[in-house]
mmCIF file of C-alpha atoms in Angstrom:
data_model
loop_
_atom_site.group_PDB
_atom_site.id
_atom_site.type_symbol
_atom_site.label_atom_id
_atom_site.label_comp_id
_atom_site.label_asym_id
_atom_site.label_seq_id
_atom_site.Cartn_x
_atom_site.Cartn_y
_atom_site.Cartn_z
ATOM 1 C CA MET A 279 40.234 -96.122 -22.862
ATOM 2 C CA LEU A 280 41.012 -95.530 -19.197
ATOM 3 C CA LEU A 281 41.770 -91.975 -18.073
ATOM 4 C CA GLY A 282 43.559 -91.598 -14.753
ATOM 5 C CA LEU A 283 43.189 -88.156 -13.166
ATOM 6 C CA CYS A 284 45.594 -86.881 -10.544
ATOM 7 C CA GLY A 285 46.526 -83.492 -9.175
ATOM 8 C CA ALA A 286 46.763 -81.067 -6.303
ATOM 9 C CA ILE A 287 44.069 -80.359 -3.724
ATOM 10 C CA CYS A 288 41.031 -78.635 -5.282
ATOM 11 C CA SER A 289 42.712 -78.450 -8.677
ATOM 12 C CA GLY A 290 39.515 -79.647 -10.323
ATOM 13 C CA LYS A 291 40.333 -83.278 -11.088
ATOM 14 C CA HIS A 292 36.923 -84.432 -9.856
ATOM 15 C CA ALA A 293 35.232 -81.677 -11.863
ATOM 16 C CA VAL A 294 37.033 -82.996 -14.959
ATOM 17 C CA ALA A 295 35.902 -86.535 -14.093
ATOM 18 C CA ASP A 296 32.306 -85.343 -13.678
ATOM 19 C CA TYR A 297 32.428 -83.675 -17.107
ATOM 20 C CA LEU A 298 33.704 -86.865 -18.727
ATOM 21 C CA ILE A 299 30.939 -88.858 -17.051
ATOM 22 C CA GLN A 300 28.121 -86.427 -17.813
ATOM 23 C CA LYS A 301 29.115 -85.266 -21.296
ATOM 24 C CA GLU A 302 31.417 -87.886 -22.825
ATOM 25 C CA GLY A 303 29.873 -91.158 -21.641
ATOM 26 C CA PHE A 304 32.679 -92.240 -19.317
ATOM 27 C CA ARG A 305 32.002 -94.409 -16.259
ATOM 28 C CA LEU A 306 33.690 -93.880 -12.897
ATOM 29 C CA LEU A 307 35.906 -96.566 -11.373
ATOM 30 C CA LYS A 308 36.868 -96.369 -7.690
ATOM 31 C CA LEU A 309 39.034 -98.288 -5.248
ATOM 32 C CA LYS A 310 37.448 -99.431 -1.997
ATOM 33 C CA ASP A 311 38.309 -97.257 1.037
ATOM 34 C CA VAL A 312 41.087 -95.433 -0.827
ATOM 35 C CA SER A 313 40.387 -92.165 1.009
ATOM 36 C CA SER A 314 40.710 -93.772 4.428
ATOM 37 C CA LEU A 315 44.003 -95.305 3.389
ATOM 38 C CA ARG A 316 45.351 -91.891 2.422
ATOM 39 C CA VAL A 317 44.164 -90.249 5.652
ATOM 40 C CA THR A 318 46.528 -92.453 7.623
ATOM 41 C CA ASP A 319 49.419 -90.856 5.750
ATOM 42 C CA GLU A 320 48.675 -87.472 7.295
ATOM 43 C CA ALA A 321 48.915 -85.970 10.771
ATOM 44 C CA ASP A 322 45.870 -86.136 13.040
ATOM 45 C CA GLY A 323 45.462 -82.362 12.869
ATOM 46 C CA ASP A 324 44.744 -82.548 9.149
ATOM 47 C CA ARG A 325 41.995 -85.178 9.265
ATOM 48 C CA GLN A 326 39.310 -82.504 9.076
ATOM 49 C CA LEU A 327 40.885 -81.120 5.907
ATOM 50 C CA GLN A 328 41.189 -84.600 4.470
ATOM 51 C CA ALA A 329 37.526 -85.294 5.153
ATOM 52 C CA VAL A 330 36.496 -82.219 3.173
ATOM 53 C CA GLU A 331 38.804 -83.044 0.260
ATOM 54 C CA PHE A 332 37.742 -86.659 -0.090
ATOM 55 C CA ALA A 333 34.087 -85.821 0.426
ATOM 56 C CA GLU A 334 34.382 -84.401 -3.085
ATOM 57 C CA ASP A 335 34.320 -87.980 -4.362
ATOM 58 C CA GLU A 336 30.806 -88.417 -3.022
ATOM 59 C CA SER A 337 29.501 -85.822 -5.487
ATOM 60 C CA SER A 338 30.510 -87.957 -8.459
ATOM 61 C CA PRO A 339 27.344 -89.056 -10.235
ATOM 62 C CA PRO A 340 26.422 -92.736 -10.462
ATOM 63 C CA PRO A 341 26.838 -95.224 -11.878
ATOM 64 C CA HIS A 342 30.272 -96.155 -10.653
ATOM 65 C CA LEU A 343 32.051 -99.400 -9.888
ATOM 66 C CA ILE A 344 34.133 -100.102 -6.788
ATOM 67 C CA PHE A 345 37.064 -102.533 -6.721
ATOM 68 C CA GLU A 346 39.017 -104.098 -3.886
ATOM 69 C CA ASP A 347 42.384 -103.124 -5.379
ATOM 70 C CA SER A 348 44.030 -101.675 -8.468
ATOM 71 C CA LYS A 349 44.708 -105.099 -9.969
ATOM 72 C CA ALA A 350 41.007 -105.930 -9.969
ATOM 73 C CA LEU A 351 40.239 -102.526 -11.504
ATOM 74 C CA LEU A 352 42.845 -102.968 -14.226
ATOM 75 C CA ASP A 353 41.758 -106.528 -15.025
ATOM 76 C CA PHE A 354 38.190 -105.285 -15.390
ATOM 77 C CA VAL A 355 39.129 -102.524 -17.845
ATOM 78 C CA THR A 356 41.468 -104.789 -19.828
ATOM 79 C CA LYS A 357 38.483 -106.896 -20.860
ATOM 80 C CA ARG A 358 36.486 -103.761 -21.710
ATOM 81 C CA TRP A 359 39.184 -101.409 -22.986
ATOM 82 C CA GLN A 360 37.111 -100.177 -25.923
ATOM 83 C CA GLU A 361 34.658 -98.541 -23.525
ATOM 84 C CA HIS A 362 35.381 -95.246 -21.750
ATOM 85 C CA TRP A 363 36.443 -95.330 -18.090
ATOM 86 C CA VAL A 364 37.845 -92.759 -15.658
ATOM 87 C CA THR A 365 39.339 -92.967 -12.173
ATOM 88 C CA THR A 366 40.794 -90.507 -9.676
ATOM 89 C CA ASP A 367 42.114 -93.281 -7.417
ATOM 90 C CA ILE A 368 45.683 -93.529 -8.676
ATOM 91 C CA TRP A 369 47.970 -92.525 -5.825
ATOM 92 C CA ASP A 370 50.775 -95.092 -5.604
ATOM 93 C CA VAL A 371 53.804 -95.365 -7.888
ATOM 94 C CA THR A 372 53.592 -99.162 -8.116
ATOM 95 C CA ILE A 373 49.971 -98.832 -9.231
ATOM 96 C CA LEU A 374 50.954 -96.233 -11.802
ATOM 97 C CA ASP A 375 53.695 -98.406 -13.303
ATOM 98 C CA ARG A 376 51.236 -101.251 -13.701
ATOM 99 C CA PHE A 377 48.715 -99.010 -15.460
ATOM 100 C CA PHE A 378 51.306 -97.581 -17.864
ATOM 101 C CA GLN A 379 51.941 -101.074 -19.188
ATOM 102 C CA ARG A 380 48.508 -101.069 -20.809
ATOM 103 C CA PRO A 381 48.050 -99.379 -24.213
ATOM 104 C CA PHE A 382 44.616 -98.003 -23.302
ATOM 105 C CA PHE A 383 45.721 -95.900 -20.302
ATOM 106 C CA LEU A 384 46.267 -92.137 -20.286
ATOM 107 C CA LEU A 385 47.398 -90.211 -17.192
ATOM 108 C CA VAL A 386 46.118 -86.634 -16.929
ATOM 109 C CA SER A 387 47.153 -84.224 -14.175
ATOM 110 C CA VAL A 388 45.173 -81.160 -13.128
ATOM 111 C CA ASP A 389 46.583 -78.105 -11.381
ATOM 112 C CA ALA A 390 45.709 -74.483 -10.571
ATOM 113 C CA PRO A 391 47.269 -71.578 -8.628
ATOM 114 C CA VAL A 392 47.438 -72.349 -4.902
ATOM 115 C CA SER A 393 45.519 -69.176 -4.016
ATOM 116 C CA LEU A 394 42.669 -70.220 -6.324
ATOM 117 C CA ARG A 395 42.671 -73.757 -4.960
ATOM 118 C CA TRP A 396 42.471 -72.414 -1.407
ATOM 119 C CA LYS A 397 39.435 -70.309 -2.347
ATOM 120 C CA ARG A 398 37.799 -73.386 -3.837
ATOM 121 C CA PHE A 399 38.557 -75.319 -0.673
ATOM 122 C CA VAL A 400 37.121 -72.551 1.509
ATOM 123 C CA ASP A 401 33.905 -72.611 -0.526
ATOM 124 C CA ARG A 402 33.715 -76.368 -0.149
ATOM 125 C CA CYS A 403 34.182 -76.123 3.610
ATOM 126 C CA ARG A 404 31.373 -73.577 3.879
ATOM 127 C CA ASP A 405 29.080 -75.746 1.772
ATOM 128 C CA ARG A 406 29.662 -78.534 4.307
ATOM 129 C CA LEU A 407 29.350 -76.221 7.320
ATOM 130 C CA VAL A 408 33.003 -76.767 8.226
ATOM 131 C CA GLU A 409 35.305 -74.023 9.467
ATOM 132 C CA PRO A 410 37.721 -73.287 6.591
ATOM 133 C CA PRO A 411 41.459 -73.316 7.265
ATOM 134 C CA PRO A 412 43.659 -70.234 6.949
ATOM 135 C CA LEU A 413 45.729 -69.961 3.776
ATOM 136 C CA GLU A 414 48.959 -70.748 5.665
ATOM 137 C CA LYS A 415 47.611 -74.077 6.911
ATOM 138 C CA PHE A 416 46.282 -74.965 3.475
ATOM 139 C CA VAL A 417 49.681 -74.244 1.896
ATOM 140 C CA LEU A 418 51.451 -76.484 4.420
ATOM 141 C CA TRP A 419 48.981 -79.282 3.781
ATOM 142 C CA ASN A 420 49.315 -78.783 0.027
ATOM 143 C CA ASP A 421 53.124 -78.992 0.230
ATOM 144 C CA ARG A 422 52.939 -82.246 2.155
ATOM 145 C CA HIS A 423 50.287 -83.626 -0.198
ATOM 146 C CA LEU A 424 52.524 -82.980 -3.220
ATOM 147 C CA TYR A 425 56.094 -83.209 -1.982
ATOM 148 C CA ASP A 426 56.273 -85.443 1.097
ATOM 149 C CA LYS A 427 58.979 -88.035 0.470
ATOM 150 C CA ASN A 428 56.742 -90.978 1.335
ATOM 151 C CA VAL A 429 53.250 -89.968 0.212
ATOM 152 C CA GLY A 430 53.725 -86.942 -2.064
ATOM 153 C CA ARG A 431 51.812 -86.912 -5.349
ATOM 154 C CA ALA A 432 54.328 -84.932 -7.392
ATOM 155 C CA TYR A 433 55.757 -88.136 -8.867
ATOM 156 C CA LEU A 434 52.326 -88.798 -10.367
ATOM 157 C CA THR A 435 51.797 -85.366 -11.901
ATOM 158 C CA ASP A 436 55.370 -85.369 -13.227
ATOM 159 C CA ARG A 437 54.627 -88.453 -15.349
ATOM 160 C CA ALA A 438 51.305 -87.282 -16.771
ATOM 161 C CA GLN A 439 51.096 -87.276 -20.581
ATOM 162 C CA VAL A 440 48.598 -84.418 -20.485
ATOM 163 C CA ARG A 441 48.828 -81.661 -17.864
ATOM 164 C CA LEU A 442 45.818 -79.383 -17.449
ATOM 165 C CA PHE A 443 46.075 -75.959 -15.799
ATOM 166 C CA ASN A 444 42.563 -75.327 -14.542
ATOM 167 C CA SER A 445 42.025 -71.640 -13.811
ATOM 168 C CA SER A 446 38.483 -71.778 -15.211
ATOM 169 C CA SER A 447 36.063 -69.332 -13.664
ATOM 170 C CA SER A 448 32.954 -71.516 -14.016
ATOM 171 C CA PHE A 449 31.818 -75.025 -14.834
ATOM 172 C CA ASP A 450 30.557 -73.808 -18.218
ATOM 173 C CA GLU A 451 33.974 -72.419 -19.060
ATOM 174 C CA LEU A 452 35.699 -75.599 -17.892
ATOM 175 C CA HIS A 453 33.330 -77.785 -19.914
ATOM 176 C CA ALA A 454 33.808 -75.700 -23.052
ATOM 177 C CA ALA A 455 37.600 -75.978 -22.743
ATOM 178 C CA LEU A 456 37.440 -79.737 -22.170
ATOM 179 C CA LYS A 457 35.119 -80.208 -25.131
ATOM 180 C CA ALA A 458 37.567 -78.362 -27.401
ATOM 181 C CA LEU A 459 40.478 -80.388 -26.000
ATOM 182 C CA ASN A 460 38.798 -83.779 -26.584
ATOM 183 C CA LEU A 461 40.624 -85.887 -24.022
ATOM 184 C CA ALA A 462 38.944 -88.994 -25.429
ATOM 185 C CA ASP A 463 40.868 -88.724 -28.725
ATOM 186 C CA GLU A 464 42.341 -92.212 -29.117
ATOM 187 C CA GLU A 465 45.346 -90.801 -30.960
ATOM 188 C CA ARG A 466 46.572 -89.733 -27.516
ATOM 189 C CA LEU A 467 46.940 -93.414 -26.681
ATOM 190 C CA ARG A 468 48.507 -94.836 -29.822
ATOM 191 C CA PRO A 469 50.008 -92.404 -32.320
ATOM 192 C CA ASN A 470 48.849 -92.670 -35.904
ATOM 193 C CA TRP A 471 51.480 -92.983 -38.621
ATOM 194 C CA ASP A 472 51.876 -89.229 -39.020
ATOM 195 C CA GLN A 473 52.419 -88.805 -35.283
ATOM 196 C CA TYR A 474 54.806 -91.738 -35.162
ATOM 197 C CA PHE A 475 57.072 -90.546 -37.947
ATOM 198 C CA MET A 476 56.926 -86.913 -36.840
ATOM 199 C CA GLU A 477 57.997 -87.931 -33.346
ATOM 200 C CA LEU A 478 60.912 -89.823 -34.911
ATOM 201 C CA ALA A 479 61.833 -86.646 -36.777
ATOM 202 C CA SER A 480 61.697 -84.661 -33.542
ATOM 203 C CA LEU A 481 63.875 -87.276 -31.860
ATOM 204 C CA ALA A 482 66.396 -87.039 -34.696
ATOM 205 C CA ALA A 483 66.458 -83.253 -34.203
ATOM 206 C CA GLN A 484 67.838 -83.794 -30.691
ATOM 207 C CA ARG A 485 71.090 -84.986 -32.320
ATOM 208 C CA SER A 486 71.493 -81.691 -34.199
ATOM 209 C CA ASN A 487 74.588 -79.615 -33.450
ATOM 210 C CA CYS A 488 73.527 -76.547 -35.481
ATOM 211 C CA MET A 489 73.682 -73.316 -33.470
ATOM 212 C CA LYS A 490 70.787 -71.744 -35.403
ATOM 213 C CA ARG A 491 67.994 -74.294 -35.274
ATOM 214 C CA ARG A 492 67.493 -77.948 -34.455
ATOM 215 C CA VAL A 493 65.782 -79.811 -37.289
ATOM 216 C CA GLY A 494 65.076 -83.517 -37.772
ATOM 217 C CA CYS A 495 63.862 -85.445 -40.797
ATOM 218 C CA VAL A 496 62.640 -88.964 -41.583
ATOM 219 C CA LEU A 497 62.196 -90.530 -45.034
ATOM 220 C CA VAL A 498 59.482 -93.172 -45.252
ATOM 221 C CA ARG A 499 58.153 -95.524 -47.912
ATOM 222 C CA ASP A 500 55.349 -98.034 -47.343
ATOM 223 C CA ARG A 501 55.339 -97.038 -43.663
ATOM 224 C CA ARG A 502 58.956 -98.120 -43.259
ATOM 225 C CA VAL A 503 61.798 -95.791 -42.381
ATOM 226 C CA ILE A 504 64.318 -95.443 -45.204
ATOM 227 C CA SER A 505 66.624 -92.964 -43.520
ATOM 228 C CA THR A 506 66.827 -90.218 -40.926
ATOM 229 C CA GLY A 507 68.732 -86.956 -40.800
ATOM 230 C CA TYR A 508 69.455 -83.935 -38.658
ATOM 231 C CA ASN A 509 71.224 -80.684 -39.443
ATOM 232 C CA GLY A 510 74.830 -79.939 -38.650
ATOM 233 C CA THR A 511 78.292 -79.699 -40.175
ATOM 234 C CA PRO A 512 79.529 -82.418 -42.595
ATOM 235 C CA ARG A 513 81.485 -85.463 -41.521
ATOM 236 C CA HIS A 514 85.054 -84.797 -40.307
ATOM 237 C CA ILE A 515 84.256 -81.076 -39.900
ATOM 238 C CA ARG A 516 84.134 -79.670 -36.392
ATOM 239 C CA ASN A 517 80.561 -79.558 -35.056
ATOM 240 C CA CYS A 518 78.654 -76.329 -35.513
ATOM 241 C CA ASN A 519 78.173 -75.931 -31.751
ATOM 242 C CA GLU A 520 81.933 -76.205 -31.352
ATOM 243 C CA GLY A 521 82.579 -73.369 -33.807
ATOM 244 C CA GLY A 522 82.631 -75.440 -36.992
ATOM 245 C CA CYS A 523 80.294 -73.121 -38.901
ATOM 246 C CA PRO A 524 81.271 -69.437 -38.537
ATOM 247 C CA ARG A 525 78.025 -68.228 -40.096
ATOM 248 C CA CYS A 526 75.778 -70.001 -37.580
ATOM 249 C CA ASN A 527 77.983 -68.981 -34.668
ATOM 250 C CA ARG A 528 77.801 -65.310 -35.634
ATOM 251 C CA GLY A 529 74.094 -65.402 -34.828
ATOM 252 C CA GLU A 530 72.998 -63.730 -38.046
ATOM 253 C CA GLY A 531 69.276 -63.485 -38.818
ATOM 254 C CA GLY A 532 67.363 -66.100 -40.750
ATOM 255 C CA GLY A 533 68.178 -66.150 -44.446
ATOM 256 C CA VAL A 534 71.351 -64.036 -43.999
ATOM 257 C CA GLY A 535 74.645 -65.426 -45.308
ATOM 258 C CA LEU A 536 73.224 -68.776 -46.360
ATOM 259 C CA SER A 537 75.875 -69.188 -49.065
ATOM 260 C CA THR A 538 78.577 -69.240 -46.371
ATOM 261 C CA CYS A 539 76.827 -71.758 -44.108
ATOM 262 C CA LEU A 540 78.710 -75.053 -43.719
ATOM 263 C CA CYS A 541 75.817 -76.950 -42.138
ATOM 264 C CA LEU A 542 73.947 -79.621 -44.048
ATOM 265 C CA HIS A 543 70.205 -79.488 -43.503
ATOM 266 C CA ALA A 544 68.290 -82.406 -41.993
ATOM 267 C CA GLU A 545 66.531 -83.054 -45.289
ATOM 268 C CA GLU A 546 69.843 -83.085 -47.170
ATOM 269 C CA ASN A 547 71.353 -85.591 -44.746
ATOM 270 C CA ALA A 548 68.328 -87.877 -45.001
ATOM 271 C CA LEU A 549 68.351 -87.702 -48.814
ATOM 272 C CA LEU A 550 72.094 -88.375 -48.982
ATOM 273 C CA GLU A 551 71.792 -91.320 -46.621
ATOM 274 C CA ALA A 552 68.945 -92.891 -48.590
ATOM 275 C CA GLY A 553 70.108 -92.220 -52.153
ATOM 276 C CA ARG A 554 67.711 -91.923 -55.076
ATOM 277 C CA GLU A 555 67.544 -95.672 -55.694
ATOM 278 C CA ARG A 556 66.123 -96.315 -52.226
ATOM 279 C CA ILE A 557 63.714 -93.389 -52.313
ATOM 280 C CA ARG A 558 61.731 -93.940 -55.528
ATOM 281 C CA GLU A 559 58.154 -92.803 -56.104
ATOM 282 C CA GLY A 560 55.767 -92.986 -53.158
ATOM 283 C CA ALA A 561 58.276 -91.895 -50.525
ATOM 284 C CA ILE A 562 57.136 -89.417 -47.861
ATOM 285 C CA LEU A 563 59.430 -86.929 -46.147
ATOM 286 C CA TYR A 564 58.584 -85.991 -42.549
ATOM 287 C CA CYS A 565 60.331 -82.930 -41.169
ATOM 288 C CA ASP A 566 59.653 -81.010 -37.972
ATOM 289 C CA THR A 567 60.255 -77.741 -39.903
ATOM 290 C CA CYS A 568 59.017 -76.840 -43.377
ATOM 291 C CA PRO A 569 61.888 -77.333 -45.876
ATOM 292 C CA CYS A 570 63.798 -74.303 -47.109
ATOM 293 C CA LEU A 571 63.937 -73.464 -50.809
ATOM 294 C CA THR A 572 67.291 -75.201 -51.355
ATOM 295 C CA CYS A 573 66.100 -78.448 -49.790
ATOM 296 C CA THR A 574 62.774 -78.203 -51.622
ATOM 297 C CA VAL A 575 64.534 -78.252 -54.995
ATOM 298 C CA LYS A 576 66.439 -81.389 -53.988
ATOM 299 C CA ILE A 577 63.266 -83.027 -52.662
ATOM 300 C CA THR A 578 61.514 -82.566 -55.994
ATOM 301 C CA GLN A 579 64.537 -83.920 -57.898
ATOM 302 C CA VAL A 580 64.712 -87.284 -56.098
ATOM 303 C CA GLY A 581 61.016 -88.084 -56.558
ATOM 304 C CA ILE A 582 59.511 -87.547 -53.108
ATOM 305 C CA THR A 583 55.715 -87.834 -53.348
ATOM 306 C CA GLU A 584 54.696 -85.983 -50.180
ATOM 307 C CA VAL A 585 56.217 -83.651 -47.584
ATOM 308 C CA VAL A 586 54.747 -83.459 -44.073
ATOM 309 C CA TYR A 587 55.967 -80.840 -41.602
ATOM 310 C CA SER A 588 54.958 -79.500 -38.189
ATOM 311 C CA GLN A 589 56.551 -76.028 -37.815
ATOM 312 C CA GLY A 590 56.608 -73.184 -40.310
ATOM 313 C CA TYR A 591 59.726 -71.486 -41.677
ATOM 314 C CA ASN A 592 60.365 -68.052 -43.186
ATOM 315 C CA MET A 593 60.123 -69.225 -46.793
ATOM 316 C CA ASP A 594 57.125 -71.570 -46.615
ATOM 317 C CA ASN A 595 55.295 -69.878 -49.514
ATOM 318 C CA ASP A 596 58.270 -70.188 -51.868
ATOM 319 C CA SER A 597 58.797 -73.816 -50.928
ATOM 320 C CA ALA A 598 55.089 -74.565 -51.319
ATOM 321 C CA ALA A 599 55.066 -73.041 -54.818
ATOM 322 C CA ILE A 600 57.985 -75.211 -55.967
ATOM 323 C CA LEU A 601 56.464 -78.384 -54.513
ATOM 324 C CA LYS A 602 53.088 -77.648 -56.073
ATOM 325 C CA ALA A 603 54.678 -77.040 -59.485
ATOM 326 C CA ALA A 604 56.513 -80.356 -59.188
ATOM 327 C CA GLY A 605 53.386 -82.252 -58.136
ATOM 328 C CA VAL A 606 54.615 -82.926 -54.608
ATOM 329 C CA LYS A 607 51.930 -82.818 -51.930
ATOM 330 C CA LEU A 608 52.706 -80.545 -48.952
ATOM 331 C CA ARG A 609 50.756 -80.516 -45.712
ATOM 332 C CA GLN A 610 51.206 -79.386 -42.136
ATOM 333 C CA PHE A 611 50.490 -81.872 -39.363
ATOM 334 C CA SER A 612 49.173 -80.886 -35.941
ATOM 335 C CA PRO A 613 48.938 -83.772 -33.425
ATOM 336 C CA PRO A 614 46.610 -83.810 -30.398
ATOM 337 C CA ARG A 615 47.912 -81.422 -27.754
ATOM 338 C CA LYS A 616 49.957 -82.866 -24.926
ATOM 339 C CA GLY A 617 52.110 -81.409 -22.175
ATOM 340 C CA LEU A 618 50.848 -78.342 -20.290
ATOM 341 C CA ILE A 619 47.464 -77.081 -21.513
ATOM 342 C CA TYR A 620 45.695 -74.036 -20.076
ATOM 343 C CA LEU A 621 41.968 -74.331 -19.505
ATOM 344 C CA GLU A 622 40.870 -70.701 -19.803
ATOM 345 C CA SER A 623 40.625 -68.373 -17.988
ATOM 346 C CA SER A 624 41.229 -67.199 -14.395
ATOM 347 C CA GLY A 625 39.489 -66.607 -11.090
ATOM 348 C CA GLY A 626 36.283 -68.031 -9.638
ATOM 349 C CA THR A 627 35.554 -71.444 -8.162
ATOM 350 C CA ASN A 628 34.533 -74.805 -9.495
#
């Protein structure tokens, strides 16, 4: 595994790297003279600020390995991908594209409120006996660092699979949050079968036209997709989001007026597409929402062996009772967290 850390000035990306090195057995990989290359991107007046920011790298504990360029770094890790590596030296879009081609790479961004990052930077300046900048100057430098057309880092953070919001008040708090998060979970790199099929169900849900709730479903047997489905009005009937189902468009509460609803549920569509002959015993139904009672009855009738869902619904207990009585296994699946993740709590420096 190779973790690439990127983020705004004093967001804590090097603190995250240090935790991974000290507590999780990662080793640090660096590019030769990368900080001096980045200094040339900035105005002369900001060189003092740059020196303080990149001096943070020097605090990273040994051992670490230094490479002439990103290709050499990537070639090195490719031969040792089962070990744990981390780098903060990803700063060019062409480098990033090359890294994303490898199945062992995970990009993690780190951010924090600009006022908190300025306070961290001021503390760092004082530790190095350097006059700290005013907040206004720091904000201008931060904007250029992130959003400059030629050298801005926003295109890196925008593509991160995991985005950490680091408002931790101490190293202990940061370390506790990172331990609970478990960035080294290899399921973040290559989804297991549950993740894979649940993501397909979520993708199917994007095709839904139901005004009440988007739901997607995938039917699987022997780890092969039999059929997919999403909720919406039947074929040749005007789409729900175009007024095809009066009940959904009236915005009535959950469970109200179900007998007048014209929309087929995702599970129903998947079952109809597959047909009982293709389903047979051993089939698993993945749905991003727990099936309602009506769909549950149909699921038990066609011989589904297991139902896996991610989000609850307002009749989960009733559905669970029916499935249990019919001998159908029901379980909720929670994948490793991605997207924006808050590292508690607020204030302080690190």
